[in-house]
CSV table of C-alpha atoms in Angstrom, one decimal:
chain,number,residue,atom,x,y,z
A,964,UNK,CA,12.6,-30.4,25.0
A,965,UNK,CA,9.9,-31.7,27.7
A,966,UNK,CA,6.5,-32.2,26.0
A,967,UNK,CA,5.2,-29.1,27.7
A,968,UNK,CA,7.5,-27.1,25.8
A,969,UNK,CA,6.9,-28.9,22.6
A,970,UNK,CA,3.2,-28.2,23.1
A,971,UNK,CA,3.9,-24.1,23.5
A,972,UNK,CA,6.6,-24.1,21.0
A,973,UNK,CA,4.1,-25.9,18.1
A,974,UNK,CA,1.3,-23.3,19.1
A,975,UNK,CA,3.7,-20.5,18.5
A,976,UNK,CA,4.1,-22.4,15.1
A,977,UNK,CA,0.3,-22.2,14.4
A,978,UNK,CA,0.3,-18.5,15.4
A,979,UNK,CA,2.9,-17.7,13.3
A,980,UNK,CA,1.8,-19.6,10.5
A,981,UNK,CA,-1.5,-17.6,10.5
A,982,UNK,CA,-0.3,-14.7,10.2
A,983,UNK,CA,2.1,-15.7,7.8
A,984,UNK,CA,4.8,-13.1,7.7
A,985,UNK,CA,5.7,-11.8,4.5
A,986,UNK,CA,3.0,-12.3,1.7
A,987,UNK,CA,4.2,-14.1,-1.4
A,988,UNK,CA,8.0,-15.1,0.4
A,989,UNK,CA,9.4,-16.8,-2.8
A,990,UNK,CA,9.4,-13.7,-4.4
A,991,UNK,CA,11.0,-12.0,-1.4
A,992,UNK,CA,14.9,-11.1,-1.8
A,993,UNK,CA,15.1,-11.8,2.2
A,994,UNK,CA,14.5,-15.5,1.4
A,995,UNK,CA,17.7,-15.6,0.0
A,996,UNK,CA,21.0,-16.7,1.8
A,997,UNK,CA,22.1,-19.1,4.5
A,998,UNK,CA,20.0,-20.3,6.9
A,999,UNK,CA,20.6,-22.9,10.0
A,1000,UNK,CA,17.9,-25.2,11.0
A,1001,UNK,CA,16.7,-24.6,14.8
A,1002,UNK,CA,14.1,-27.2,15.3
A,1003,UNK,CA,12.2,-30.2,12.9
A,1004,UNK,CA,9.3,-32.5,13.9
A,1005,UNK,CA,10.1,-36.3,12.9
A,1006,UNK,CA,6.7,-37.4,11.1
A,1007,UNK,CA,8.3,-41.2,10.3
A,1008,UNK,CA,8.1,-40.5,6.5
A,1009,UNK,CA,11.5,-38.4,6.3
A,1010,UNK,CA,14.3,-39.7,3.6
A,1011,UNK,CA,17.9,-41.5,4.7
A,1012,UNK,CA,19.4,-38.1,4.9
A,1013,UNK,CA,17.3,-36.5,7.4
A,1014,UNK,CA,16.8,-39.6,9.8
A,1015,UNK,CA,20.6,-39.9,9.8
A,1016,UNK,CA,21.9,-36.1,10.2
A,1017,UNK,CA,19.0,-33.9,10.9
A,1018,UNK,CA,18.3,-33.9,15.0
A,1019,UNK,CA,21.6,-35.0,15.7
A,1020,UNK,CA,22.7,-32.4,18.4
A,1021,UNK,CA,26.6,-32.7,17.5
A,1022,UNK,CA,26.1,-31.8,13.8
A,1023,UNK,CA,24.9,-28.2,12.7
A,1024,UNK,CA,22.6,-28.1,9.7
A,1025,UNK,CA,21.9,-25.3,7.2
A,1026,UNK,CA,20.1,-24.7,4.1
A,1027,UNK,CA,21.3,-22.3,0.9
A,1028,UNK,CA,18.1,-20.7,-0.8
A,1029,UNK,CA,19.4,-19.1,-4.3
A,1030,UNK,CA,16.5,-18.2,-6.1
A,1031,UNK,CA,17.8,-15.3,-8.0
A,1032,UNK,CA,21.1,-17.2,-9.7
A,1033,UNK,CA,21.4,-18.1,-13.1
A,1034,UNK,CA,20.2,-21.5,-12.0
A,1035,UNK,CA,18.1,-21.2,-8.9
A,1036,UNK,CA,19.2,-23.8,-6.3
A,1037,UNK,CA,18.7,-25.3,-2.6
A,1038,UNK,CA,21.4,-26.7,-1.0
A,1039,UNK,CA,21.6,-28.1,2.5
A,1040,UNK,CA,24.2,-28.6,4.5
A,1041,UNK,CA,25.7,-31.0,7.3
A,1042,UNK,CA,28.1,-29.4,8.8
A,1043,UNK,CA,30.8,-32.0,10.9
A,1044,UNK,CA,32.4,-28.9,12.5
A,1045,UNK,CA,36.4,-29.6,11.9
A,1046,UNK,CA,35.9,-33.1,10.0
A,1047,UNK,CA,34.0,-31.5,7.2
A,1048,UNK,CA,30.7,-31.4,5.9
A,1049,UNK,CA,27.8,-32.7,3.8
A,1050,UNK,CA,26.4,-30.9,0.9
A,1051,UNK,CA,23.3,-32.2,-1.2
A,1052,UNK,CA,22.6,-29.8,-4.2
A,1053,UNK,CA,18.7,-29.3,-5.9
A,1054,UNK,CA,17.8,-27.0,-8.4
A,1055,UNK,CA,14.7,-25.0,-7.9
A,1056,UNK,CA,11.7,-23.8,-9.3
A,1057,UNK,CA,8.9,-21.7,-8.4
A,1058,UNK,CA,6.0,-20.5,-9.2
A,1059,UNK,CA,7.5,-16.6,-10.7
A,1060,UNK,CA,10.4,-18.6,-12.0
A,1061,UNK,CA,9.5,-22.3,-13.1
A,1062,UNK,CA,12.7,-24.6,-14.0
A,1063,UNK,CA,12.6,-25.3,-18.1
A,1064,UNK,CA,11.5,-28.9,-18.7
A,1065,UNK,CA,10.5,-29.4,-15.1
A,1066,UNK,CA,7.4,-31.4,-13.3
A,1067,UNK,CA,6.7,-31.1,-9.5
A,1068,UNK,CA,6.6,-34.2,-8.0
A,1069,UNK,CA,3.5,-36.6,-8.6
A,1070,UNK,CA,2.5,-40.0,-6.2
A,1071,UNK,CA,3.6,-40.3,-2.9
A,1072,UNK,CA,6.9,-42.5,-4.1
A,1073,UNK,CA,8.6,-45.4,-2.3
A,1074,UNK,CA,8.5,-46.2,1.4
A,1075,UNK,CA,12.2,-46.6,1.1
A,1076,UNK,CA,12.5,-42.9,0.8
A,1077,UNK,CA,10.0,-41.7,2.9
A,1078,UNK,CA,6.0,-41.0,1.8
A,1079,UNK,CA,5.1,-38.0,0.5
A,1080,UNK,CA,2.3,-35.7,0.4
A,1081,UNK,CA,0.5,-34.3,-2.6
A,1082,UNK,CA,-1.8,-31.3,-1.5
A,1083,UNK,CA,-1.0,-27.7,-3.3
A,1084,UNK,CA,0.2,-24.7,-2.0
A,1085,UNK,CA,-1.8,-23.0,0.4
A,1086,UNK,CA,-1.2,-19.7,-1.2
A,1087,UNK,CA,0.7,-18.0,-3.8
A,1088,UNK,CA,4.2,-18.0,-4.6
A,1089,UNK,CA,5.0,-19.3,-1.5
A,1090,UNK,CA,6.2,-23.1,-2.5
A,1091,UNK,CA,9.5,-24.2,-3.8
A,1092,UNK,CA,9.8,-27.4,-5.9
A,1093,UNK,CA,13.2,-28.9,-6.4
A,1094,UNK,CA,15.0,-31.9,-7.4
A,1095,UNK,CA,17.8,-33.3,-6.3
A,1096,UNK,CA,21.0,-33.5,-8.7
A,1097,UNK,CA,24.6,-33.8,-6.7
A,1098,UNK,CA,25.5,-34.6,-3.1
A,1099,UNK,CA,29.1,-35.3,-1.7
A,1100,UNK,CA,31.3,-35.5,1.2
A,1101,UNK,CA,34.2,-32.8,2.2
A,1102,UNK,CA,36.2,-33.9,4.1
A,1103,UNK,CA,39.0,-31.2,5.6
A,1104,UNK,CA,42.0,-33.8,5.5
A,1105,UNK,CA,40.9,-35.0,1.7
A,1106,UNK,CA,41.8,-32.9,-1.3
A,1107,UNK,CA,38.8,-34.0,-3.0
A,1108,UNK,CA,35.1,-34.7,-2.3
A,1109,UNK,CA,33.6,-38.1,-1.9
A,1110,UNK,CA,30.6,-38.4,-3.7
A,1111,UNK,CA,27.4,-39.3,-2.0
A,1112,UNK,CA,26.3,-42.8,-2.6
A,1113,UNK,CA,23.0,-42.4,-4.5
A,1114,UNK,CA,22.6,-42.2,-8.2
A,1115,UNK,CA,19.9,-38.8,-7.6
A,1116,UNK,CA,19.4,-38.4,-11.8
A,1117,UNK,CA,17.4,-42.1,-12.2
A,1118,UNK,CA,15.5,-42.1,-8.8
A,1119,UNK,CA,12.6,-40.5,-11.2
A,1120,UNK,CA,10.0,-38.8,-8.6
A,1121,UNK,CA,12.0,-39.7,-6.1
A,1122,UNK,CA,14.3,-37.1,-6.2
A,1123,UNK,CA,12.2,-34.6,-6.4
A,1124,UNK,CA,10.2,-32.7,-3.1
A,1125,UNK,CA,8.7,-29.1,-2.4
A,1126,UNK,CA,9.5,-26.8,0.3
A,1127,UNK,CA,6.0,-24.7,1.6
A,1128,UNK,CA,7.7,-21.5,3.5
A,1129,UNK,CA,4.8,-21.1,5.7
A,1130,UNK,CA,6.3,-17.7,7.6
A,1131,UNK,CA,9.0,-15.8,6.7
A,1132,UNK,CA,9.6,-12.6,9.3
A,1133,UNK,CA,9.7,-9.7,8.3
A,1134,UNK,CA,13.3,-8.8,9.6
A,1135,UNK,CA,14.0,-12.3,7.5
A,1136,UNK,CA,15.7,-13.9,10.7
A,1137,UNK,CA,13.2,-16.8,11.0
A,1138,UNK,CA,11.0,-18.9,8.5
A,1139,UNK,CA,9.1,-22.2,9.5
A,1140,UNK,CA,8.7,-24.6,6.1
A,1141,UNK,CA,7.0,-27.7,5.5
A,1142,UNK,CA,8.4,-30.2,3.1
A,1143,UNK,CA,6.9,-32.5,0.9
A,1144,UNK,CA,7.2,-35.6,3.9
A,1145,UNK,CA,5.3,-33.8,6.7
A,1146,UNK,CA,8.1,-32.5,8.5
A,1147,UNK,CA,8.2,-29.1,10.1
A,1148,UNK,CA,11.5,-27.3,9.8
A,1149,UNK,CA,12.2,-23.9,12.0
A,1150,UNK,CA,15.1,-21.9,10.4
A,1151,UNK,CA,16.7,-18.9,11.4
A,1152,UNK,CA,19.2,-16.6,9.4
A,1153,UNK,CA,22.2,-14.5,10.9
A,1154,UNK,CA,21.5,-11.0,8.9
A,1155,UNK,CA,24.5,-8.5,8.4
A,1156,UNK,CA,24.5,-5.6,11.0
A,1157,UNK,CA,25.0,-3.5,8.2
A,1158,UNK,CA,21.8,-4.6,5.8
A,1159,UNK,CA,19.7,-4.4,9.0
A,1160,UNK,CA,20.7,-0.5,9.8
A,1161,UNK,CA,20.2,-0.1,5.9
A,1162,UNK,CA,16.6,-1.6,6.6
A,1163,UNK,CA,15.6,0.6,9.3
A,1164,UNK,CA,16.5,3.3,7.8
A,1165,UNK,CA,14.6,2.2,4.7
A,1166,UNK,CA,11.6,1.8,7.3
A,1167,UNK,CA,12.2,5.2,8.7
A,1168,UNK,CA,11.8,6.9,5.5
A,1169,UNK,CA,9.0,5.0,4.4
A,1170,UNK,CA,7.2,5.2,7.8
A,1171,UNK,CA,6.5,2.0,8.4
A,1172,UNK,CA,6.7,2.0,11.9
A,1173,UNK,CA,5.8,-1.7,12.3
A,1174,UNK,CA,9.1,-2.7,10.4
A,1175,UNK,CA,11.1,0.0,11.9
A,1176,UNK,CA,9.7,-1.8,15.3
A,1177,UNK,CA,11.0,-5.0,14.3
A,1178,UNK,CA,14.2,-3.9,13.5
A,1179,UNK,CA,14.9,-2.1,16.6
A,1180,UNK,CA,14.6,-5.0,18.1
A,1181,UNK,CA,16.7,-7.3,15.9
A,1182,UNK,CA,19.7,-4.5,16.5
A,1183,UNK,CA,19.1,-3.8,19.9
A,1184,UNK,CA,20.4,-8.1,19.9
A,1185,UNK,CA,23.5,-7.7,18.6
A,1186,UNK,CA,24.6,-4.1,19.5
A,1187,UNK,CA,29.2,-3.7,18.9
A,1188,UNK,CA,29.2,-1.5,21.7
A,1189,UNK,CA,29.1,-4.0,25.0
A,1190,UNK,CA,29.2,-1.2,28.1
A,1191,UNK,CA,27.9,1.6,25.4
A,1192,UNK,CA,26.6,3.5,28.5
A,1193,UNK,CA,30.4,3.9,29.4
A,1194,UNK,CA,31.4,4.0,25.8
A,1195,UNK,CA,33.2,7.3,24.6
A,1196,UNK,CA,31.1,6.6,21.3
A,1197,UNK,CA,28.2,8.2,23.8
A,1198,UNK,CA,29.4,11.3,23.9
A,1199,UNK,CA,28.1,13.3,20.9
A,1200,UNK,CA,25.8,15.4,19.4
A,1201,UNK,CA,22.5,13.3,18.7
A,1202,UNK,CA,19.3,13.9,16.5
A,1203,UNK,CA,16.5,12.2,17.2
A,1204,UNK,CA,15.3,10.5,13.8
A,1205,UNK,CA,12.6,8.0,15.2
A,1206,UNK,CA,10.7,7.1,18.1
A,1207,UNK,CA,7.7,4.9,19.5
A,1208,UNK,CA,5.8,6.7,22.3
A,1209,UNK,CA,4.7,4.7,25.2
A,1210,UNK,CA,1.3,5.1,26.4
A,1211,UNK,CA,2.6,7.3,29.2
A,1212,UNK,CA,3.7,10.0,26.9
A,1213,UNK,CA,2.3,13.6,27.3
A,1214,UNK,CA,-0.5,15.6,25.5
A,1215,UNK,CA,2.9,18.1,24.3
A,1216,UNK,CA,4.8,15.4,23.6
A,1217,UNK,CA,3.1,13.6,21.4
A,1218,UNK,CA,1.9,16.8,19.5
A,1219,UNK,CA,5.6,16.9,19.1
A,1220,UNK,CA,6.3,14.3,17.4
A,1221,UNK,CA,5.1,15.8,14.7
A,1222,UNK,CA,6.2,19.0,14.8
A,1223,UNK,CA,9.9,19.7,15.9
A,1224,UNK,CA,13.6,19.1,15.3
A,1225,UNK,CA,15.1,17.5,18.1
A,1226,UNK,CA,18.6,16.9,19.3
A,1227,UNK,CA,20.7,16.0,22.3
A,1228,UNK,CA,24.3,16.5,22.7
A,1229,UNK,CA,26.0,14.3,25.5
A,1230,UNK,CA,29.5,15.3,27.3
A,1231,UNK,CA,30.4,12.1,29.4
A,1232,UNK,CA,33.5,13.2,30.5
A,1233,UNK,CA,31.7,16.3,32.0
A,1234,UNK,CA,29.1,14.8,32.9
A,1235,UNK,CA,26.4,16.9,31.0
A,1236,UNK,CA,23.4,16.5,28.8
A,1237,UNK,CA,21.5,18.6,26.6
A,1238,UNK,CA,18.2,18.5,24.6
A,1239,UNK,CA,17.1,21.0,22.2
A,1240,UNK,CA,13.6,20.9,20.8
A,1241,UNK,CA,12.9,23.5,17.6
A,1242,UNK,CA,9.4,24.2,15.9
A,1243,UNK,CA,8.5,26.9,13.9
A,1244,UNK,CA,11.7,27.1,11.7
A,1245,UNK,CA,13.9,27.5,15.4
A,1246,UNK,CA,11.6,30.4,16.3
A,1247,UNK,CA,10.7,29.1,19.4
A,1248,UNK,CA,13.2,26.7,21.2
A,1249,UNK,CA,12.8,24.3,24.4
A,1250,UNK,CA,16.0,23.5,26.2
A,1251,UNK,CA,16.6,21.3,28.9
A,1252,UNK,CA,20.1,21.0,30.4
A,1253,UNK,CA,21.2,17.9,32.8
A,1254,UNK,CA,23.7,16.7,34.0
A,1255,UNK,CA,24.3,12.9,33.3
A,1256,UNK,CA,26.1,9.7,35.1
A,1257,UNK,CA,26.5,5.9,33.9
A,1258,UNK,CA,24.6,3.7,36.4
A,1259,UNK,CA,26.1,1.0,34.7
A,1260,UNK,CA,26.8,-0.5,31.3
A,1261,UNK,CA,23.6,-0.2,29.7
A,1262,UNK,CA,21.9,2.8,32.3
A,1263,UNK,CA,22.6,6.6,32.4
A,1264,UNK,CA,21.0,8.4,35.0
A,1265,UNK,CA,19.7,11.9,33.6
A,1266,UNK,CA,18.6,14.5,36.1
A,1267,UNK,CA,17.6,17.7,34.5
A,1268,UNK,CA,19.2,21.4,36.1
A,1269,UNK,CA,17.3,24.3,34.1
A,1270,UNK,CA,14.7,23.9,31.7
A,1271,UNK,CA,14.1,27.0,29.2
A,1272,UNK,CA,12.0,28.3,26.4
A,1273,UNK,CA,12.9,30.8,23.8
A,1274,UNK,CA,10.7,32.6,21.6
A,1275,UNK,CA,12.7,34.8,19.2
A,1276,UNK,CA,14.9,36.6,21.0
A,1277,UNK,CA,13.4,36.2,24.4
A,1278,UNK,CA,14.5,33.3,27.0
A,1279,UNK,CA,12.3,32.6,30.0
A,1280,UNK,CA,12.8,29.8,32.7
A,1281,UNK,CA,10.2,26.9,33.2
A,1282,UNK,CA,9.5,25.2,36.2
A,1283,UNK,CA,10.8,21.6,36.7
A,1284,UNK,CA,10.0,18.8,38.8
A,1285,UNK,CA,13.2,17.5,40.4
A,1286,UNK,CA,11.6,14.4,42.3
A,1287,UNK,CA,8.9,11.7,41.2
A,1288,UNK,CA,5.7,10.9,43.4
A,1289,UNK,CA,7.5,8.0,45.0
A,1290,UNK,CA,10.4,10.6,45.9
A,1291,UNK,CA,13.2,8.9,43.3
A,1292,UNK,CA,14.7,11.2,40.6
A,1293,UNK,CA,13.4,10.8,37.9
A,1294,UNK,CA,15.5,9.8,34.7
A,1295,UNK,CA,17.7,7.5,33.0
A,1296,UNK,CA,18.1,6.1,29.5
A,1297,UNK,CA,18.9,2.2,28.9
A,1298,UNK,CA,21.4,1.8,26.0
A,1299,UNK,CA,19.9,-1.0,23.8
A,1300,UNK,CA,22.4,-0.2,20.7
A,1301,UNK,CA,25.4,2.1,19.9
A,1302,UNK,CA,27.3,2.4,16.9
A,1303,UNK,CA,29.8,5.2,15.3
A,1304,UNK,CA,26.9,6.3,13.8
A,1305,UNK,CA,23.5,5.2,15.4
A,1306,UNK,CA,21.8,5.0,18.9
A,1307,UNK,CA,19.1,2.9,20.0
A,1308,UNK,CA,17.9,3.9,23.9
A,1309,UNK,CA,14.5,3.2,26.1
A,1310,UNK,CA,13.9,6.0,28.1
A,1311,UNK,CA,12.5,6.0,31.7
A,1312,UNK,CA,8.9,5.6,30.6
A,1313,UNK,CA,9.3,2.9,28.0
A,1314,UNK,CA,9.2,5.0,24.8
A,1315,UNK,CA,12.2,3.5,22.7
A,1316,UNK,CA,14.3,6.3,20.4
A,1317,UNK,CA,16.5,6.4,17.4
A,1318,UNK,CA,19.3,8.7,16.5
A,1319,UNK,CA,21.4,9.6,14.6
A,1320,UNK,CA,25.1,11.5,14.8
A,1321,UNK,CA,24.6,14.9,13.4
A,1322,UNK,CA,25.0,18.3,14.1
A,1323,UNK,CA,22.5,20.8,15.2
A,1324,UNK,CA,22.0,23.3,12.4
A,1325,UNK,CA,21.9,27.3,12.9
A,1326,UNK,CA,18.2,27.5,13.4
A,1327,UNK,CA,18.8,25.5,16.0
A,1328,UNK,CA,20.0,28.4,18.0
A,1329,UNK,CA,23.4,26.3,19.8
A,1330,UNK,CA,25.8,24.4,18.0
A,1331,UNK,CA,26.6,25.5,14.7
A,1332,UNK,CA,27.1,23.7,11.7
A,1333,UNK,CA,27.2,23.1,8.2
A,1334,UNK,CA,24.1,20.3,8.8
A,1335,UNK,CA,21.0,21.6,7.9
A,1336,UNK,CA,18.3,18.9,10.0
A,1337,UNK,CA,15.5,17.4,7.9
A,1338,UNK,CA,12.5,17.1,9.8
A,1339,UNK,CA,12.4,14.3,12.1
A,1340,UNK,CA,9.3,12.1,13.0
A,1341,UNK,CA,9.3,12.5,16.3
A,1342,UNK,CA,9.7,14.0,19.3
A,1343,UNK,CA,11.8,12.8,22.9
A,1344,UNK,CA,9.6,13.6,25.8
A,1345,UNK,CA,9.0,12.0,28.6
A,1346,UNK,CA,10.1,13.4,31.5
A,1347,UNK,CA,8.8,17.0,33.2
A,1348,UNK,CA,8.2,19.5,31.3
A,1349,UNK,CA,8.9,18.0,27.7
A,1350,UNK,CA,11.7,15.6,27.5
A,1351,UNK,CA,12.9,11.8,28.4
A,1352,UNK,CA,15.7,11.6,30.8
């Protein structure tokens, strides 16, 4: 890394930092797992371990927060890839859960082991003091672990440091902590697909659309589905259960969003879309049928045939625009994510969607079925007269 890049990547630090992420983090279950260490500043005052492992490009390093065991710990990690690995082992204690009989660390201690700081927490329940208590070596072509080479239990102070978690995201893939010595670590954490889908649905019922945001964006990373444009997982019958409109996005639409069911069922193999909008209890209906093709991958060009809206039992055609000003057609979708059960897409105008697999129930007028739709946040419309190709 070029000092120009430093220079940007420490002001993203210091941006992040003030904000700070989520409030009180050592309380957070999120803090908790396995996280790998991205990035650390050198500030000179760092102990043996890290100026021997830590920065060294052929070794991976992680860190173990367990805050919620029966003894809390933090454990970190050098991992030697096939040779084996390095564990040291700390118990913990916080400021919700202090460790019986323990002190936090007074005096800035020996040079031998690095100088360390002394200024409190910058704000609440976010430090974690530990102290050190067993290290060792395994090794993968030993049956038994070589213990590390200092005696941690008589070093006094010395074996004791804090961790500050300065940020902690609210996704909980990255956190930025400052130890006791100066040094700046960047973390990040590889999160379960599955407890991410669990959160955004969390966020989706709660309607925090700032986490739901987030999350989108952590799935739409790490999608199963490589080609889901061309994925038979694509063809089904969709409900839309949350959406962020882009600026673009009509006076009807976004009076939508809060108003109507909406689904979409998708026939790749006959190359057909359609999308179904319900308000008033499926009293009045606004279909749009299309006909759809895979660009490529991630892409599937929508362009829309008939366009009609029923109220009661009376169906009337709406006009449609089949061409944009610039004389292109007018729609497509980009696959983000695709599951057995979920879809994340950005539509032509930038608005992104989630659905659902579901059914369209019988006050939706077409489809049948047992699945009676809750009502949905939002609305997908982008696209003449109502909807997002």
């Amino acid at each position: 890394m070029n000092s120009k890049q430093q220079d940007a990547l420490l002001a993203a630090v210091q941006l992040l930092e003030e904000n700070g992420g989520v409030k009180q983090p050592t309380t957070a279950k999120s803090l908790e797992g396995k996280w790998t260490l991205l990035y650390t500043t050198k500030q000179g005052t760092q102990s043996p371990i890290q100026n021997t492992f830590i920065g060294v490009d052929a070794f991976t390093v992680y860190q173990e927060i367990q805050l919620t065991e029966a003894t809390p710990r933090v454990n970190n990690i050098v991992d030697f890839g096939t040779v084996g690995y390095l564990k040291v082992e700390a118990e913990a204690s916080i400021e919700s859960r202090p460790l019986d009989g323990f002190t936090p660390r007074v005096g800035e201690g020996m040079p031998l082991f690095g100088k360390s700081s002394n200024y409190p927490a910058a704000k609440p329940d976010s430090r974690i003091d530990f102290q050190f208590d067993t290290a060792a070596f395994y090794f993968s072509f030993l049956p038994f672990p070589i213990p590390y080479p200092v005696p941690f239990r008589i070093l006094g102070d010395e074996r004791k440091g804090w961790l500050d978690v300065t940020y902690l995201s609210d996704d909980s893939s990255l956190r930025l902590s400052r130890g006791n010595k100066g040094t700046l670590f960047i973390l990040s954490k590889d999160v379960p697909r599955e407890d991410v889908l669990q959160q955004l649905q969390d966020a989706i019922a709660e309607g925090d659309d700032d986490a739901a945001l987030v999350l989108v964006g952590r799935l739409s990373r790490c999608s199963p589905v490589e080609a889901p444009a061309r994925s038979e997982l694509a063809s089904a019958e969709w409900r839309l259960i949350w959406s962020q409109q882009s600026k673009s996005a009509s006076a009807l639409q976004k009076f939508g969003t809060s108003q109507a069911l909406v689904f979409q069922n998708i026939d790749a193999a006959a190359g057909t879309a359609q999308n179904v909008v319900s308000f008033g209890g499926g009293f009045a209906r606004l279909q749009a049928d299309a006909t759809c093709e895979a660009a490529s991958d991630t892409r599937t060009n929508i362009v829309f045939t008939s366009v009609t809206i029923s109220l009661g039992p009376f169906t009337f055609p709406l006009p449609r625009e089949t061409r944009t000003k610039s004389g292109t057609l007018p729609g497509y979708v980009d696959w983000l994510y695709l599951d057995e059960n979920i879809r994340i897409t950005r539509g032509s105008k930038g608005s992104l969607f989630v659905h659902r697999r579901d059914k369209m129930g019988p006050e939706m007028g077409v489809f049948p079925s047992e699945v009676q739709p809750e009502t949905p946040a939002v609305i997908e419309a982008e696209t003449q007269p109502v909807l997002e190709e």
